[in-house]
Coordinates of C-alpha atoms in Angstrom, one line a residue:
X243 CA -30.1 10.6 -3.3
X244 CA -29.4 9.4 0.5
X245 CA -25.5 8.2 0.7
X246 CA -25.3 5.1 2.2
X247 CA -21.9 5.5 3.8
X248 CA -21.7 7.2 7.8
X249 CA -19.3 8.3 9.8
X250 CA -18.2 9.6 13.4
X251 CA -14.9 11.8 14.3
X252 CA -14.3 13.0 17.6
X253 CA -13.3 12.3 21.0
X254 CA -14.5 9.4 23.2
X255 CA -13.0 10.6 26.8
X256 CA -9.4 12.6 27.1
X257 CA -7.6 10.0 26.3
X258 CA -9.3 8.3 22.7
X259 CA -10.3 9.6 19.6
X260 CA -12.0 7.7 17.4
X261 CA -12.9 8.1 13.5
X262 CA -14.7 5.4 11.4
X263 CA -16.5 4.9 8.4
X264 CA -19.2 2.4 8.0
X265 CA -21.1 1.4 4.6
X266 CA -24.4 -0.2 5.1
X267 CA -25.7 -2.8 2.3
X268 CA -27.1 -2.3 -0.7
X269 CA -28.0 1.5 -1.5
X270 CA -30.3 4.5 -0.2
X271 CA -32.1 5.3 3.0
X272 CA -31.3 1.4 4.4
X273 CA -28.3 1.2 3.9
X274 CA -27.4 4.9 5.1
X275 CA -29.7 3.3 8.2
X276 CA -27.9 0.3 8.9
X277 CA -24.4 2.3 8.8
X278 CA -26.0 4.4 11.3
X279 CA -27.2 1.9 13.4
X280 CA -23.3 0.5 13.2
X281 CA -21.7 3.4 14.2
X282 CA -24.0 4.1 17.0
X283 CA -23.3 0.6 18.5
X284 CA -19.6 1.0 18.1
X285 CA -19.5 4.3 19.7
X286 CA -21.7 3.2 22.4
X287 CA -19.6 -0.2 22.8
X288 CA -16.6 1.8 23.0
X289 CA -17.6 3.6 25.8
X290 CA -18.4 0.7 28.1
X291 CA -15.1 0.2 28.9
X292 CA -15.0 -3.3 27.2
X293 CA -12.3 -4.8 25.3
X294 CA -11.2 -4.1 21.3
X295 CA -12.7 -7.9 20.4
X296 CA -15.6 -7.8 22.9
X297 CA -16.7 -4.5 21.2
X298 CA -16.8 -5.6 17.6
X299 CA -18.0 -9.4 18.3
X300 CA -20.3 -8.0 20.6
X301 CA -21.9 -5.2 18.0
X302 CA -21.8 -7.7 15.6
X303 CA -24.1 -10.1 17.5
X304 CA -26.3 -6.7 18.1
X305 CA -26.3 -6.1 14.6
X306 CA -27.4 -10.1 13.4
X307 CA -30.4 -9.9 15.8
X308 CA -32.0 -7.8 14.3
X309 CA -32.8 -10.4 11.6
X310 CA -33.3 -8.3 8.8
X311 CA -31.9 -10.5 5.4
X312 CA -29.2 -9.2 3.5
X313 CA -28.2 -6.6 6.3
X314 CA -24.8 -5.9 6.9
X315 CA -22.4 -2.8 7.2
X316 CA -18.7 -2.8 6.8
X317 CA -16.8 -1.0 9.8
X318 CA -13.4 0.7 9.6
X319 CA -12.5 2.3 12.8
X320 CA -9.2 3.7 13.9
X321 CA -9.3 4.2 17.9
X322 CA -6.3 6.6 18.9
X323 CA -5.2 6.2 22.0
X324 CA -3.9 9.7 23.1
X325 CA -1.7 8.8 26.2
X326 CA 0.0 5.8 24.8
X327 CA 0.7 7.4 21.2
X328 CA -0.8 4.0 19.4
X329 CA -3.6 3.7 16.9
X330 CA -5.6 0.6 16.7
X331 CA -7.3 0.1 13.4
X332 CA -9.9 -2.4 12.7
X333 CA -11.8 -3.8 9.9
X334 CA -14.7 -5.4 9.3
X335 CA -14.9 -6.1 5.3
X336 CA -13.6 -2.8 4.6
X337 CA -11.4 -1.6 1.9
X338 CA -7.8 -0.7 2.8
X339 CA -6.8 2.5 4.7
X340 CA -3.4 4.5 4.3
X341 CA -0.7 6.4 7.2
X342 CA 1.3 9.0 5.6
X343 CA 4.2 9.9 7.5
X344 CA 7.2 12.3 5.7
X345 CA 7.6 11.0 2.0
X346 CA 6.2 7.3 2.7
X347 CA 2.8 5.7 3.0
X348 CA 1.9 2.6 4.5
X349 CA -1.0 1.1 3.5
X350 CA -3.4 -1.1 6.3
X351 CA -5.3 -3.8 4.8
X352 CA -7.5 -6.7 6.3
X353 CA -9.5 -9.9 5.2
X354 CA -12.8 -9.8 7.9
X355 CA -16.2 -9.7 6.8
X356 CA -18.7 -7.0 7.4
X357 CA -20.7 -6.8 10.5
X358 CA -23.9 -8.7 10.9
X359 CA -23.5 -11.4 8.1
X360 CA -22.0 -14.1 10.4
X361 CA -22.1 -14.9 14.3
X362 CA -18.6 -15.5 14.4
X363 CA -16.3 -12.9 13.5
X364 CA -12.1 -12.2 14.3
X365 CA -11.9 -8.4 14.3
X366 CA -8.7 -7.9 12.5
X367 CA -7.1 -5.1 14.8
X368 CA -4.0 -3.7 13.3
X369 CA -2.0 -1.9 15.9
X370 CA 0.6 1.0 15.1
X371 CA 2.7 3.3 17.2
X372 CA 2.1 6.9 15.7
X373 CA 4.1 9.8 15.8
X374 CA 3.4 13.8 15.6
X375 CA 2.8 14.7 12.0
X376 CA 1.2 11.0 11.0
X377 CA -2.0 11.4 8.6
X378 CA -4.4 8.8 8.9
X379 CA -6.4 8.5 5.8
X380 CA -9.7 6.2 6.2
X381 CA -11.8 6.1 2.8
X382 CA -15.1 4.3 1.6
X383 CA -15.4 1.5 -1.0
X384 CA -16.0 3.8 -3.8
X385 CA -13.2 6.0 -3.2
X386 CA -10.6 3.3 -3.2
X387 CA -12.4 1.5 -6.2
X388 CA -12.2 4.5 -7.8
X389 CA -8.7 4.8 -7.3
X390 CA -7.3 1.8 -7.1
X391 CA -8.1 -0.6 -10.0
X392 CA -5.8 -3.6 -10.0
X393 CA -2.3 -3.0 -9.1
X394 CA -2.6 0.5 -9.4
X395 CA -3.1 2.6 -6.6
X396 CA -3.7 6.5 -7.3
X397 CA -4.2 6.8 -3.2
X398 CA -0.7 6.3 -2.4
X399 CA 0.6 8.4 -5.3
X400 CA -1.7 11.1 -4.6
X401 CA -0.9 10.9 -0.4
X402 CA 2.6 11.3 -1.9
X403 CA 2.2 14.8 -4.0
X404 CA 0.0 16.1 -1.5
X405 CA 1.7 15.6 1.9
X406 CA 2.6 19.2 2.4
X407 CA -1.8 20.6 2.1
X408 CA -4.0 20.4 5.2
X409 CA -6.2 17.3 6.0
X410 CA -9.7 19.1 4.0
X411 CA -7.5 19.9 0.9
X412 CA -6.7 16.1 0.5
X413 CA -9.9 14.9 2.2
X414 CA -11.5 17.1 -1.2
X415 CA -8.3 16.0 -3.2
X416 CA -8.9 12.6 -3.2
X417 CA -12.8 13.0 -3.5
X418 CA -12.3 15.1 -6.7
X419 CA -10.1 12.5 -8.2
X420 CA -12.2 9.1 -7.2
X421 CA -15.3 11.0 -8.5
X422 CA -13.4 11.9 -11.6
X423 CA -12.9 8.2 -12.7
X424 CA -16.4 7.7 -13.1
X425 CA -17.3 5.1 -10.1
X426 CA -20.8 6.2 -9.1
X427 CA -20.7 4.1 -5.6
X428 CA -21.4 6.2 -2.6
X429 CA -18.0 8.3 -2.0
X430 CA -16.7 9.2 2.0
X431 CA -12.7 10.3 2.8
X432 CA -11.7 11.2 6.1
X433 CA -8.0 12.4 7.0
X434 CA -6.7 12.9 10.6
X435 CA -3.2 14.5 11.1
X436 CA -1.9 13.8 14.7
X437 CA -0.2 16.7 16.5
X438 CA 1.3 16.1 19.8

């Protein structure tokens, strides 16, 4: 069974980090394809010195040409910029994301579509000063639906009672949990915990 979801955490140059999640349409090897194909663009976009917009309209466009029907990927990327202390966090039809700092969680959400369904797209960049200790918590369709069926969300709750354990036991905290309620979608959680 090939997961469909990909994702990329690590450094761009000294001063970003990125981490971001895509989820390629439909199921199996192409979808787990077309996320890969995403997140390749984006992280070679992202090097090429180009602005936030240019990157994502830009691998967007990439992503349309190549014309296959019904072929899109959702993007959620969160770009930490090291020297300035800010995290920009952009979404492209994905589900919401979460930044635990002390006892409280703020929740980032976004309405854009997914890469490669449209040719015109508004990136919707959210952009946050962060602070040492923040934990960043980026998670895959099927995690959140999981989790979070109407009004309730289990993420925040969960972020909440677990603030103190390191960013693998929530990572796996949250993955038990969402696979525990029974959702069968492809299932990716990534935490980052910044530390000056």
């Amino acid at each position: 069974n090939v997961c469909g979801d990909s994702y990329t955490l690590g450094a761009i140059d000294n001063e970003k980090y990125l981490a971001a999640i895509s989820d390629g349409a439909g199921s199996g090897e192409r979808a787990a394809q077309e996320s890969e194909d995403a997140l390749d663009l984006l992280e070679t976009l992202t090097n090429a010195c180009m602005s936030r917009y240019e990157i994502f309209k830009t691998m967007n466009q990439l992503l349309l040409l190549k014309g296959v029907d019904e072929s899109y990927s959702t993007v959620d990327a969160a770009e930490f910029d090291l020297d300035g202390g800010i995290l920009y966090w952009t979404k492209l039809g994905a589900c919401p994301g979460y930044i635990l700092r002390g006892e409280k969680v703020e929740k980032i959400e976004a309405e854009a579509l997914p890469a490669g369904i449209i040719s015109k797209i508004d990136p919707s960049i959210t952009k946050k000063l962060i602070q040492n200790g923040d934990t960043v918590v980026i998670v895959s369709d099927g995690v959140y639906d999981g989790l979070c069926k109407g009004k309730d969300d289990k993420i925040k709750a969960s972020l909440i009672s677990m603030r103190e354990k390191s960013e693998r036991e929530i990572a796996e905290g949250l993955l038990d949990q969402a696979q525990s309620s029974g959702n069968d979608d492809d299932m990716t959680v990534m935490v980052v915990r910044v530390v000056a």
